[in-house]
Amino acid sequence: MLDLFADEAPWEEPLAEGAIILRRFAREDAAALMAGVHEVSQQAPFRHMVTPGGHTMSVAMTNCGALGWSTNQNGYLYSPQDSLTGQRWPQIPSLFKDLCARASLAAGYADFEPDACLINRYAAGTKLSLHQDKDEPNLRQPIVSVSLGLPAVFQFGGLQRSDSLQRVMLEHGDVVVWGGASRLFYHGILPLKPGFHPLTDQFRYNLTFRRAS
């Protein structure tokens, strides 16, 4: 697939107060980031988690870091142990940490040190419904979200689910960082359209870095 923007330099696109899209920010590191994703998933396989209400999520997920995001019959939680393997989650690869540090600094959030990285894998038709990232105890810390592979439409709203939504296309290598006034804004991903990407095949991968302790 011909990439007409392969040589285009990264640029910043404001999204809301405290939120910004760093376009193309992760492109140069994309192949190494995907190698890290495959290394993590060999130790902690992708799985479709089941919500407390019994709904199987369409997006496949895994984690790396001291804590991993998960679900059970009681709700959503962070745990040091992968319930699927019985082992601790793999460590966050050093390249992941380096990219996250550079992105958070570029967005105005210095000294962000994540201890959790949720990795989502989207296939055609899969989506992520509108939600808030509110399971973290320290909501002063930002969210750093890295897109790899197929493009997807990102929805970014407000503090209420009913607030109006911005819809922006996120492409390979884009990084979204949000915190401060927009830390609890509702967000989601519309159903992924079929396609092919030379690095990720028929999938989109998303790395979401958080401070969960």
Short mmCIF file of N, CA and C in Angstrom, two decimals, residues 30-210:
data_model
loop_
_atom_site.label_atom_id
_atom_site.label_comp_id
_atom_site.label_asym_id
_atom_site.label_seq_id
_atom_site.Cartn_x
_atom_site.Cartn_y
_atom_site.Cartn_z
N ALA A 30 7.32 2.58 14.69
CA ALA A 30 6.18 1.67 14.57
C ALA A 30 6.58 0.21 14.47
N ALA A 31 7.57 -0.10 13.64
CA ALA A 31 7.96 -1.50 13.48
C ALA A 31 8.48 -2.09 14.79
N ALA A 32 9.29 -1.31 15.50
CA ALA A 32 9.82 -1.79 16.79
C ALA A 32 8.71 -1.89 17.82
N LEU A 33 7.74 -0.97 17.77
CA LEU A 33 6.61 -1.06 18.70
C LEU A 33 5.79 -2.32 18.44
N MET A 34 5.57 -2.65 17.18
CA MET A 34 4.82 -3.86 16.87
C MET A 34 5.59 -5.12 17.27
N ALA A 35 6.91 -5.08 17.16
CA ALA A 35 7.70 -6.21 17.64
C ALA A 35 7.49 -6.38 19.15
N GLY A 36 7.41 -5.26 19.86
CA GLY A 36 7.14 -5.31 21.29
C GLY A 36 5.75 -5.86 21.59
N VAL A 37 4.77 -5.49 20.78
CA VAL A 37 3.42 -6.01 20.96
C VAL A 37 3.41 -7.53 20.82
N HIS A 38 4.08 -8.04 19.79
CA HIS A 38 4.13 -9.49 19.57
C HIS A 38 4.86 -10.19 20.72
N GLU A 39 5.90 -9.58 21.24
CA GLU A 39 6.63 -10.16 22.36
C GLU A 39 5.73 -10.25 23.60
N VAL A 40 4.99 -9.18 23.86
CA VAL A 40 4.07 -9.17 25.00
C VAL A 40 3.00 -10.24 24.83
N SER A 41 2.41 -10.32 23.64
CA SER A 41 1.29 -11.23 23.43
C SER A 41 1.71 -12.69 23.44
N GLN A 42 2.98 -12.98 23.24
CA GLN A 42 3.46 -14.35 23.38
C GLN A 42 3.43 -14.80 24.83
N GLN A 43 3.61 -13.84 25.74
CA GLN A 43 3.58 -14.16 27.17
C GLN A 43 2.18 -14.01 27.76
N ALA A 44 1.43 -13.02 27.27
CA ALA A 44 0.08 -12.75 27.75
C ALA A 44 -0.81 -12.64 26.51
N PRO A 45 -1.41 -13.73 26.07
CA PRO A 45 -2.15 -13.73 24.80
C PRO A 45 -3.32 -12.75 24.78
N PHE A 46 -3.65 -12.29 23.58
CA PHE A 46 -4.85 -11.48 23.40
C PHE A 46 -6.07 -12.32 23.76
N ARG A 47 -7.06 -11.64 24.35
CA ARG A 47 -8.30 -12.30 24.71
C ARG A 47 -9.46 -11.30 24.63
N HIS A 48 -10.68 -11.83 24.54
CA HIS A 48 -11.86 -10.98 24.52
C HIS A 48 -12.46 -11.00 25.93
N MET A 49 -12.31 -9.90 26.63
CA MET A 49 -12.78 -9.84 28.01
C MET A 49 -14.30 -9.73 28.05
N VAL A 50 -14.87 -10.19 29.16
CA VAL A 50 -16.31 -10.17 29.37
C VAL A 50 -16.63 -9.12 30.43
N THR A 51 -17.53 -8.22 30.11
CA THR A 51 -17.89 -7.14 31.03
C THR A 51 -18.69 -7.71 32.22
N PRO A 52 -18.80 -6.94 33.29
CA PRO A 52 -19.61 -7.40 34.44
C PRO A 52 -21.04 -7.74 34.06
N GLY A 53 -21.55 -7.11 33.00
CA GLY A 53 -22.92 -7.40 32.56
C GLY A 53 -23.03 -8.63 31.67
N GLY A 54 -21.90 -9.30 31.41
CA GLY A 54 -21.92 -10.51 30.61
C GLY A 54 -21.69 -10.30 29.12
N HIS A 55 -21.33 -9.09 28.72
CA HIS A 55 -21.10 -8.78 27.30
C HIS A 55 -19.65 -9.06 26.94
N THR A 56 -19.43 -9.85 25.90
CA THR A 56 -18.08 -10.11 25.43
C THR A 56 -17.62 -8.96 24.55
N MET A 57 -16.51 -8.35 24.90
CA MET A 57 -16.00 -7.19 24.16
C MET A 57 -15.49 -7.64 22.80
N SER A 58 -15.79 -6.86 21.76
CA SER A 58 -15.36 -7.23 20.42
C SER A 58 -13.86 -7.02 20.22
N VAL A 59 -13.28 -6.09 20.96
CA VAL A 59 -11.86 -5.79 20.85
C VAL A 59 -11.07 -6.81 21.66
N ALA A 60 -10.02 -7.37 21.06
CA ALA A 60 -9.13 -8.28 21.79
C ALA A 60 -8.11 -7.45 22.57
N MET A 61 -7.77 -7.90 23.78
CA MET A 61 -6.93 -7.11 24.67
C MET A 61 -5.86 -7.95 25.35
N THR A 62 -4.77 -7.27 25.68
CA THR A 62 -3.77 -7.80 26.60
C THR A 62 -3.13 -6.61 27.30
N ASN A 63 -2.20 -6.87 28.20
CA ASN A 63 -1.58 -5.81 28.99
C ASN A 63 -0.10 -6.08 29.18
N CYS A 64 0.62 -5.01 29.51
CA CYS A 64 1.96 -5.14 30.05
C CYS A 64 2.16 -4.05 31.10
N GLY A 65 3.05 -4.32 32.04
CA GLY A 65 3.28 -3.37 33.11
C GLY A 65 3.08 -4.01 34.47
N ALA A 66 3.34 -3.24 35.51
CA ALA A 66 3.16 -3.75 36.87
C ALA A 66 1.71 -4.10 37.15
N LEU A 67 0.79 -3.40 36.47
CA LEU A 67 -0.64 -3.64 36.61
C LEU A 67 -1.27 -3.78 35.24
N GLY A 68 -2.31 -4.58 35.15
CA GLY A 68 -3.03 -4.76 33.90
C GLY A 68 -4.51 -4.56 34.12
N TRP A 69 -5.17 -3.92 33.13
CA TRP A 69 -6.60 -3.68 33.22
C TRP A 69 -7.37 -4.94 32.87
N SER A 70 -8.40 -5.23 33.65
CA SER A 70 -9.16 -6.45 33.41
C SER A 70 -10.60 -6.25 33.90
N THR A 71 -11.40 -7.30 33.76
CA THR A 71 -12.78 -7.28 34.22
C THR A 71 -13.07 -8.59 34.96
N ASN A 72 -14.06 -8.52 35.82
CA ASN A 72 -14.64 -9.73 36.40
C ASN A 72 -16.11 -9.46 36.70
N GLN A 73 -16.76 -10.39 37.38
CA GLN A 73 -18.19 -10.23 37.63
C GLN A 73 -18.52 -9.04 38.52
N ASN A 74 -17.50 -8.51 39.21
CA ASN A 74 -17.72 -7.41 40.13
C ASN A 74 -17.45 -6.03 39.52
N GLY A 75 -16.76 -6.01 38.39
CA GLY A 75 -16.47 -4.71 37.79
C GLY A 75 -15.16 -4.70 37.03
N TYR A 76 -14.61 -3.51 36.88
CA TYR A 76 -13.35 -3.30 36.18
C TYR A 76 -12.26 -3.06 37.22
N LEU A 77 -11.07 -3.56 36.94
CA LEU A 77 -10.02 -3.47 37.94
C LEU A 77 -8.64 -3.55 37.29
N TYR A 78 -7.64 -3.14 38.07
CA TYR A 78 -6.24 -3.34 37.71
C TYR A 78 -5.67 -4.41 38.63
N SER A 79 -4.94 -5.33 38.04
CA SER A 79 -4.37 -6.43 38.81
C SER A 79 -2.94 -6.69 38.36
N PRO A 80 -2.04 -7.11 39.26
CA PRO A 80 -0.67 -7.44 38.86
C PRO A 80 -0.57 -8.79 38.15
N GLN A 81 -1.65 -9.56 38.19
CA GLN A 81 -1.61 -10.92 37.66
C GLN A 81 -2.58 -11.10 36.51
N ASP A 82 -2.13 -11.79 35.48
CA ASP A 82 -2.98 -12.14 34.35
C ASP A 82 -3.82 -13.35 34.73
N SER A 83 -5.12 -13.18 34.78
CA SER A 83 -5.99 -14.28 35.19
C SER A 83 -5.99 -15.42 34.18
N LEU A 84 -5.61 -15.14 32.93
CA LEU A 84 -5.59 -16.19 31.91
C LEU A 84 -4.40 -17.13 32.08
N THR A 85 -3.24 -16.58 32.39
CA THR A 85 -2.02 -17.39 32.51
C THR A 85 -1.64 -17.69 33.96
N GLY A 86 -2.16 -16.89 34.89
CA GLY A 86 -1.76 -17.04 36.29
C GLY A 86 -0.43 -16.40 36.60
N GLN A 87 0.17 -15.74 35.61
CA GLN A 87 1.47 -15.13 35.78
C GLN A 87 1.33 -13.61 35.88
N ARG A 88 2.39 -12.96 36.33
CA ARG A 88 2.40 -11.51 36.31
C ARG A 88 2.42 -11.03 34.85
N TRP A 89 1.85 -9.86 34.62
CA TRP A 89 1.88 -9.29 33.28
C TRP A 89 3.33 -9.04 32.85
N PRO A 90 3.64 -9.13 31.57
CA PRO A 90 5.00 -8.80 31.10
C PRO A 90 5.33 -7.35 31.43
N GLN A 91 6.61 -7.07 31.55
CA GLN A 91 7.05 -5.70 31.78
C GLN A 91 6.78 -4.85 30.54
N ILE A 92 6.62 -3.54 30.77
CA ILE A 92 6.48 -2.62 29.65
C ILE A 92 7.82 -2.52 28.93
N PRO A 93 7.89 -2.82 27.63
CA PRO A 93 9.16 -2.70 26.90
C PRO A 93 9.74 -1.29 27.01
N SER A 94 11.05 -1.21 27.02
CA SER A 94 11.72 0.08 27.20
C SER A 94 11.36 1.07 26.09
N LEU A 95 11.18 0.59 24.86
CA LEU A 95 10.80 1.49 23.77
C LEU A 95 9.42 2.08 24.02
N PHE A 96 8.50 1.28 24.54
CA PHE A 96 7.17 1.79 24.89
C PHE A 96 7.30 2.95 25.87
N LYS A 97 8.11 2.74 26.92
CA LYS A 97 8.28 3.77 27.95
C LYS A 97 8.89 5.04 27.37
N ASP A 98 9.88 4.86 26.49
CA ASP A 98 10.54 6.01 25.90
C ASP A 98 9.58 6.82 25.05
N LEU A 99 8.80 6.14 24.21
CA LEU A 99 7.83 6.84 23.37
C LEU A 99 6.79 7.56 24.22
N CYS A 100 6.30 6.90 25.26
CA CYS A 100 5.30 7.50 26.12
C CYS A 100 5.85 8.75 26.81
N ALA A 101 7.10 8.68 27.26
CA ALA A 101 7.71 9.84 27.93
C ALA A 101 7.84 11.01 26.97
N ARG A 102 8.26 10.74 25.72
CA ARG A 102 8.42 11.81 24.75
C ARG A 102 7.07 12.42 24.36
N ALA A 103 6.06 11.56 24.22
CA ALA A 103 4.74 12.05 23.83
C ALA A 103 4.10 12.87 24.94
N SER A 104 4.18 12.39 26.17
CA SER A 104 3.57 13.13 27.27
C SER A 104 4.26 14.47 27.49
N LEU A 105 5.57 14.49 27.31
CA LEU A 105 6.30 15.74 27.44
C LEU A 105 5.91 16.71 26.33
N ALA A 106 5.79 16.21 25.11
CA ALA A 106 5.39 17.05 23.98
C ALA A 106 3.99 17.63 24.18
N ALA A 107 3.14 16.91 24.93
CA ALA A 107 1.78 17.36 25.17
C ALA A 107 1.68 18.25 26.41
N GLY A 108 2.79 18.45 27.10
CA GLY A 108 2.79 19.32 28.27
C GLY A 108 2.63 18.63 29.60
N TYR A 109 2.79 17.30 29.61
CA TYR A 109 2.70 16.53 30.85
C TYR A 109 4.06 15.92 31.16
N ALA A 110 4.86 16.65 31.91
CA ALA A 110 6.20 16.18 32.24
C ALA A 110 6.13 15.14 33.36
N ASP A 111 7.11 14.26 33.37
CA ASP A 111 7.30 13.29 34.46
C ASP A 111 6.17 12.27 34.57
N PHE A 112 5.47 11.99 33.48
CA PHE A 112 4.47 10.93 33.51
C PHE A 112 5.17 9.59 33.39
N GLU A 113 4.98 8.72 34.37
CA GLU A 113 5.59 7.40 34.38
C GLU A 113 4.48 6.35 34.49
N PRO A 114 4.07 5.76 33.38
CA PRO A 114 2.98 4.78 33.42
C PRO A 114 3.43 3.47 34.06
N ASP A 115 2.51 2.81 34.71
CA ASP A 115 2.78 1.47 35.22
C ASP A 115 1.82 0.45 34.61
N ALA A 116 1.04 0.89 33.63
CA ALA A 116 0.09 0.00 32.95
C ALA A 116 0.00 0.39 31.49
N CYS A 117 0.02 -0.60 30.62
CA CYS A 117 -0.18 -0.37 29.18
C CYS A 117 -1.18 -1.40 28.68
N LEU A 118 -2.37 -0.92 28.34
CA LEU A 118 -3.40 -1.77 27.76
C LEU A 118 -3.20 -1.80 26.25
N ILE A 119 -3.16 -2.99 25.68
CA ILE A 119 -2.99 -3.15 24.23
C ILE A 119 -4.28 -3.71 23.65
N ASN A 120 -4.90 -2.95 22.75
CA ASN A 120 -6.14 -3.37 22.09
C ASN A 120 -5.84 -3.76 20.65
N ARG A 121 -6.48 -4.83 20.19
CA ARG A 121 -6.37 -5.25 18.79
C ARG A 121 -7.75 -5.22 18.16
N TYR A 122 -7.89 -4.39 17.13
CA TYR A 122 -9.17 -4.21 16.44
C TYR A 122 -9.13 -4.95 15.10
N ALA A 123 -10.16 -5.73 14.83
CA ALA A 123 -10.38 -6.31 13.51
C ALA A 123 -11.55 -5.58 12.86
N ALA A 124 -11.79 -5.85 11.60
CA ALA A 124 -12.89 -5.18 10.89
C ALA A 124 -14.20 -5.37 11.64
N GLY A 125 -14.91 -4.28 11.85
CA GLY A 125 -16.20 -4.33 12.52
C GLY A 125 -16.16 -4.15 14.01
N THR A 126 -14.98 -4.27 14.62
CA THR A 126 -14.90 -4.12 16.07
C THR A 126 -14.85 -2.64 16.44
N LYS A 127 -15.28 -2.35 17.66
CA LYS A 127 -15.39 -0.97 18.11
C LYS A 127 -15.11 -0.91 19.61
N LEU A 128 -15.05 0.30 20.13
CA LEU A 128 -14.95 0.52 21.57
C LEU A 128 -16.00 1.58 21.92
N SER A 129 -16.99 1.17 22.69
CA SER A 129 -18.10 2.07 23.01
C SER A 129 -17.63 3.25 23.85
N LEU A 130 -18.42 4.31 23.84
CA LEU A 130 -18.09 5.49 24.63
C LEU A 130 -17.91 5.13 26.10
N HIS A 131 -16.83 5.62 26.70
CA HIS A 131 -16.53 5.32 28.08
C HIS A 131 -15.60 6.38 28.65
N GLN A 132 -15.45 6.38 29.95
CA GLN A 132 -14.47 7.21 30.64
C GLN A 132 -13.37 6.31 31.19
N ASP A 133 -12.14 6.78 31.18
CA ASP A 133 -11.06 6.09 31.88
C ASP A 133 -11.03 6.62 33.30
N LYS A 134 -11.71 5.91 34.20
CA LYS A 134 -11.87 6.43 35.56
C LYS A 134 -11.54 5.39 36.63
N ASP A 135 -10.90 4.28 36.23
CA ASP A 135 -10.55 3.24 37.20
C ASP A 135 -9.19 3.50 37.85
N GLU A 136 -8.52 4.57 37.45
CA GLU A 136 -7.20 4.89 37.99
C GLU A 136 -7.36 5.77 39.24
N PRO A 137 -6.59 5.52 40.30
CA PRO A 137 -6.75 6.30 41.53
C PRO A 137 -6.27 7.74 41.42
N ASN A 138 -5.31 8.01 40.55
CA ASN A 138 -4.76 9.35 40.41
C ASN A 138 -5.17 9.93 39.07
N LEU A 139 -6.25 10.69 39.07
CA LEU A 139 -6.78 11.23 37.82
C LEU A 139 -6.05 12.49 37.37
N ARG A 140 -5.02 12.88 38.10
CA ARG A 140 -4.18 14.01 37.65
C ARG A 140 -3.19 13.56 36.57
N GLN A 141 -3.01 12.24 36.45
CA GLN A 141 -2.09 11.71 35.44
C GLN A 141 -2.81 11.59 34.10
N PRO A 142 -2.13 11.88 33.00
CA PRO A 142 -2.79 11.84 31.68
C PRO A 142 -2.93 10.43 31.14
N ILE A 143 -3.57 10.33 30.01
CA ILE A 143 -3.65 9.12 29.20
C ILE A 143 -2.84 9.36 27.93
N VAL A 144 -2.04 8.38 27.54
CA VAL A 144 -1.29 8.45 26.28
C VAL A 144 -1.72 7.27 25.43
N SER A 145 -2.24 7.54 24.23
CA SER A 145 -2.82 6.51 23.38
C SER A 145 -2.15 6.52 22.01
N VAL A 146 -1.59 5.38 21.61
CA VAL A 146 -0.81 5.26 20.37
C VAL A 146 -1.57 4.39 19.37
N SER A 147 -1.74 4.88 18.15
CA SER A 147 -2.43 4.13 17.09
C SER A 147 -1.43 3.54 16.11
N LEU A 148 -1.62 2.26 15.79
CA LEU A 148 -0.77 1.56 14.84
C LEU A 148 -1.63 0.76 13.87
N GLY A 149 -1.31 0.84 12.59
CA GLY A 149 -2.01 0.03 11.61
C GLY A 149 -3.17 0.75 10.95
N LEU A 150 -4.28 0.06 10.79
CA LEU A 150 -5.43 0.60 10.06
C LEU A 150 -5.97 1.87 10.73
N PRO A 151 -6.49 2.80 9.93
CA PRO A 151 -7.07 4.02 10.50
C PRO A 151 -8.39 3.72 11.19
N ALA A 152 -8.75 4.58 12.13
CA ALA A 152 -10.02 4.42 12.86
C ALA A 152 -10.56 5.80 13.21
N VAL A 153 -11.88 5.87 13.37
CA VAL A 153 -12.52 7.13 13.77
C VAL A 153 -12.62 7.16 15.30
N PHE A 154 -11.96 8.16 15.87
CA PHE A 154 -11.93 8.37 17.31
C PHE A 154 -13.00 9.36 17.70
N GLN A 155 -13.81 9.01 18.68
CA GLN A 155 -14.83 9.92 19.19
C GLN A 155 -14.36 10.49 20.52
N PHE A 156 -14.47 11.80 20.65
CA PHE A 156 -14.03 12.48 21.88
C PHE A 156 -15.10 13.47 22.27
N GLY A 157 -15.69 13.27 23.45
CA GLY A 157 -16.83 14.08 23.85
C GLY A 157 -16.54 14.99 25.02
N GLY A 158 -17.33 14.87 26.07
CA GLY A 158 -17.19 15.72 27.25
C GLY A 158 -17.39 14.91 28.51
N LEU A 159 -17.72 15.59 29.58
CA LEU A 159 -17.85 14.92 30.88
C LEU A 159 -19.15 14.13 31.01
N GLN A 160 -20.11 14.39 30.12
CA GLN A 160 -21.37 13.65 30.11
C GLN A 160 -21.45 12.82 28.83
N ARG A 161 -22.01 11.64 28.96
CA ARG A 161 -22.14 10.77 27.78
C ARG A 161 -22.93 11.46 26.67
N SER A 162 -23.87 12.33 27.06
CA SER A 162 -24.73 13.00 26.09
C SER A 162 -24.09 14.22 25.43
N ASP A 163 -22.89 14.61 25.87
CA ASP A 163 -22.23 15.78 25.28
C ASP A 163 -21.92 15.54 23.80
N SER A 164 -21.85 16.62 23.04
CA SER A 164 -21.54 16.50 21.62
C SER A 164 -20.16 15.89 21.43
N LEU A 165 -19.99 15.19 20.31
CA LEU A 165 -18.78 14.43 20.05
C LEU A 165 -17.98 15.03 18.89
N GLN A 166 -16.68 15.08 19.06
CA GLN A 166 -15.79 15.30 17.92
C GLN A 166 -15.46 13.92 17.34
N ARG A 167 -15.39 13.84 16.04
CA ARG A 167 -14.98 12.60 15.38
C ARG A 167 -13.78 12.91 14.52
N VAL A 168 -12.66 12.28 14.83
CA VAL A 168 -11.42 12.53 14.11
C VAL A 168 -10.82 11.20 13.66
N MET A 169 -10.22 11.20 12.49
CA MET A 169 -9.56 10.01 11.98
C MET A 169 -8.17 9.89 12.61
N LEU A 170 -7.91 8.75 13.23
CA LEU A 170 -6.57 8.46 13.74
C LEU A 170 -5.90 7.49 12.79
N GLU A 171 -4.68 7.83 12.39
CA GLU A 171 -3.95 7.02 11.42
C GLU A 171 -2.69 6.44 12.05
N HIS A 172 -2.04 5.60 11.29
CA HIS A 172 -0.84 4.90 11.74
C HIS A 172 0.19 5.87 12.30
N GLY A 173 0.58 5.68 13.55
CA GLY A 173 1.60 6.51 14.17
C GLY A 173 1.08 7.70 14.94
N ASP A 174 -0.22 7.98 14.86
CA ASP A 174 -0.78 9.10 15.62
C ASP A 174 -0.82 8.77 17.11
N VAL A 175 -0.59 9.78 17.93
CA VAL A 175 -0.64 9.63 19.39
C VAL A 175 -1.58 10.68 19.95
N VAL A 176 -2.53 10.25 20.77
CA VAL A 176 -3.44 11.18 21.44
C VAL A 176 -3.08 11.21 22.92
N VAL A 177 -2.96 12.41 23.47
CA VAL A 177 -2.67 12.59 24.89
C VAL A 177 -3.76 13.48 25.47
N TRP A 178 -4.38 13.02 26.57
CA TRP A 178 -5.37 13.88 27.22
C TRP A 178 -5.27 13.75 28.73
N GLY A 179 -5.51 14.89 29.39
CA GLY A 179 -5.46 14.97 30.84
C GLY A 179 -6.05 16.30 31.28
N GLY A 180 -5.78 16.67 32.53
CA GLY A 180 -6.28 17.95 33.02
C GLY A 180 -7.78 18.06 32.90
N ALA A 181 -8.25 19.14 32.25
CA ALA A 181 -9.69 19.40 32.14
C ALA A 181 -10.43 18.33 31.34
N SER A 182 -9.73 17.62 30.47
CA SER A 182 -10.39 16.62 29.62
C SER A 182 -10.10 15.18 30.06
N ARG A 183 -9.48 15.02 31.22
CA ARG A 183 -9.06 13.67 31.65
C ARG A 183 -10.21 12.68 31.70
N LEU A 184 -11.39 13.11 32.09
CA LEU A 184 -12.54 12.21 32.22
C LEU A 184 -13.53 12.36 31.07
N PHE A 185 -13.09 12.90 29.96
CA PHE A 185 -13.98 13.03 28.81
C PHE A 185 -14.32 11.64 28.24
N TYR A 186 -15.56 11.49 27.84
CA TYR A 186 -15.97 10.24 27.18
C TYR A 186 -15.28 10.13 25.82
N HIS A 187 -14.94 8.90 25.46
CA HIS A 187 -14.27 8.66 24.18
C HIS A 187 -14.53 7.22 23.73
N GLY A 188 -14.29 6.95 22.47
CA GLY A 188 -14.50 5.61 21.93
C GLY A 188 -14.01 5.53 20.50
N ILE A 189 -14.17 4.35 19.92
CA ILE A 189 -13.76 4.08 18.53
C ILE A 189 -14.95 3.53 17.77
N LEU A 190 -15.27 4.13 16.63
CA LEU A 190 -16.33 3.61 15.77
C LEU A 190 -15.89 2.30 15.13
N PRO A 191 -16.84 1.48 14.66
CA PRO A 191 -16.48 0.19 14.05
C PRO A 191 -15.39 0.34 12.99
N LEU A 192 -14.38 -0.50 13.09
CA LEU A 192 -13.24 -0.43 12.17
C LEU A 192 -13.65 -0.91 10.78
N LYS A 193 -13.25 -0.15 9.78
CA LYS A 193 -13.53 -0.55 8.41
C LYS A 193 -12.48 -1.56 7.94
N PRO A 194 -12.88 -2.50 7.06
CA PRO A 194 -11.91 -3.47 6.54
C PRO A 194 -10.79 -2.77 5.79
N GLY A 195 -9.61 -3.37 5.83
CA GLY A 195 -8.47 -2.81 5.12
C GLY A 195 -7.24 -3.67 5.33
N PHE A 196 -6.15 -3.17 4.80
CA PHE A 196 -4.86 -3.87 4.95
C PHE A 196 -3.78 -2.85 5.20
N HIS A 197 -2.92 -3.16 6.17
CA HIS A 197 -1.76 -2.32 6.43
C HIS A 197 -0.51 -3.20 6.36
N PRO A 198 0.57 -2.75 5.71
CA PRO A 198 1.75 -3.61 5.53
C PRO A 198 2.41 -4.04 6.83
N LEU A 199 2.20 -3.30 7.91
CA LEU A 199 2.83 -3.67 9.18
C LEU A 199 1.91 -4.50 10.08
N THR A 200 0.60 -4.25 10.00
CA THR A 200 -0.33 -4.89 10.93
C THR A 200 -1.38 -5.76 10.25
N ASP A 201 -1.25 -5.95 8.94
CA ASP A 201 -2.18 -6.79 8.20
C ASP A 201 -3.59 -6.20 8.25
N GLN A 202 -4.56 -6.94 8.73
CA GLN A 202 -5.95 -6.49 8.71
C GLN A 202 -6.39 -5.90 10.06
N PHE A 203 -5.43 -5.47 10.86
CA PHE A 203 -5.74 -5.04 12.21
C PHE A 203 -5.29 -3.60 12.50
N ARG A 204 -5.89 -3.05 13.53
CA ARG A 204 -5.42 -1.83 14.17
C ARG A 204 -5.03 -2.18 15.59
N TYR A 205 -3.89 -1.68 16.03
CA TYR A 205 -3.45 -1.87 17.41
C TYR A 205 -3.41 -0.51 18.10
N ASN A 206 -3.75 -0.53 19.37
CA ASN A 206 -3.74 0.69 20.16
C ASN A 206 -3.06 0.41 21.50
N LEU A 207 -2.07 1.22 21.82
CA LEU A 207 -1.38 1.12 23.11
C LEU A 207 -1.86 2.28 23.98
N THR A 208 -2.41 1.98 25.14
CA THR A 208 -2.90 3.02 26.03
C THR A 208 -2.13 2.97 27.34
N PHE A 209 -1.39 4.03 27.61
CA PHE A 209 -0.55 4.10 28.80
C PHE A 209 -1.27 4.86 29.91
N ARG A 210 -1.21 4.30 31.13
CA ARG A 210 -1.89 4.91 32.27
C ARG A 210 -1.04 4.73 33.54
#
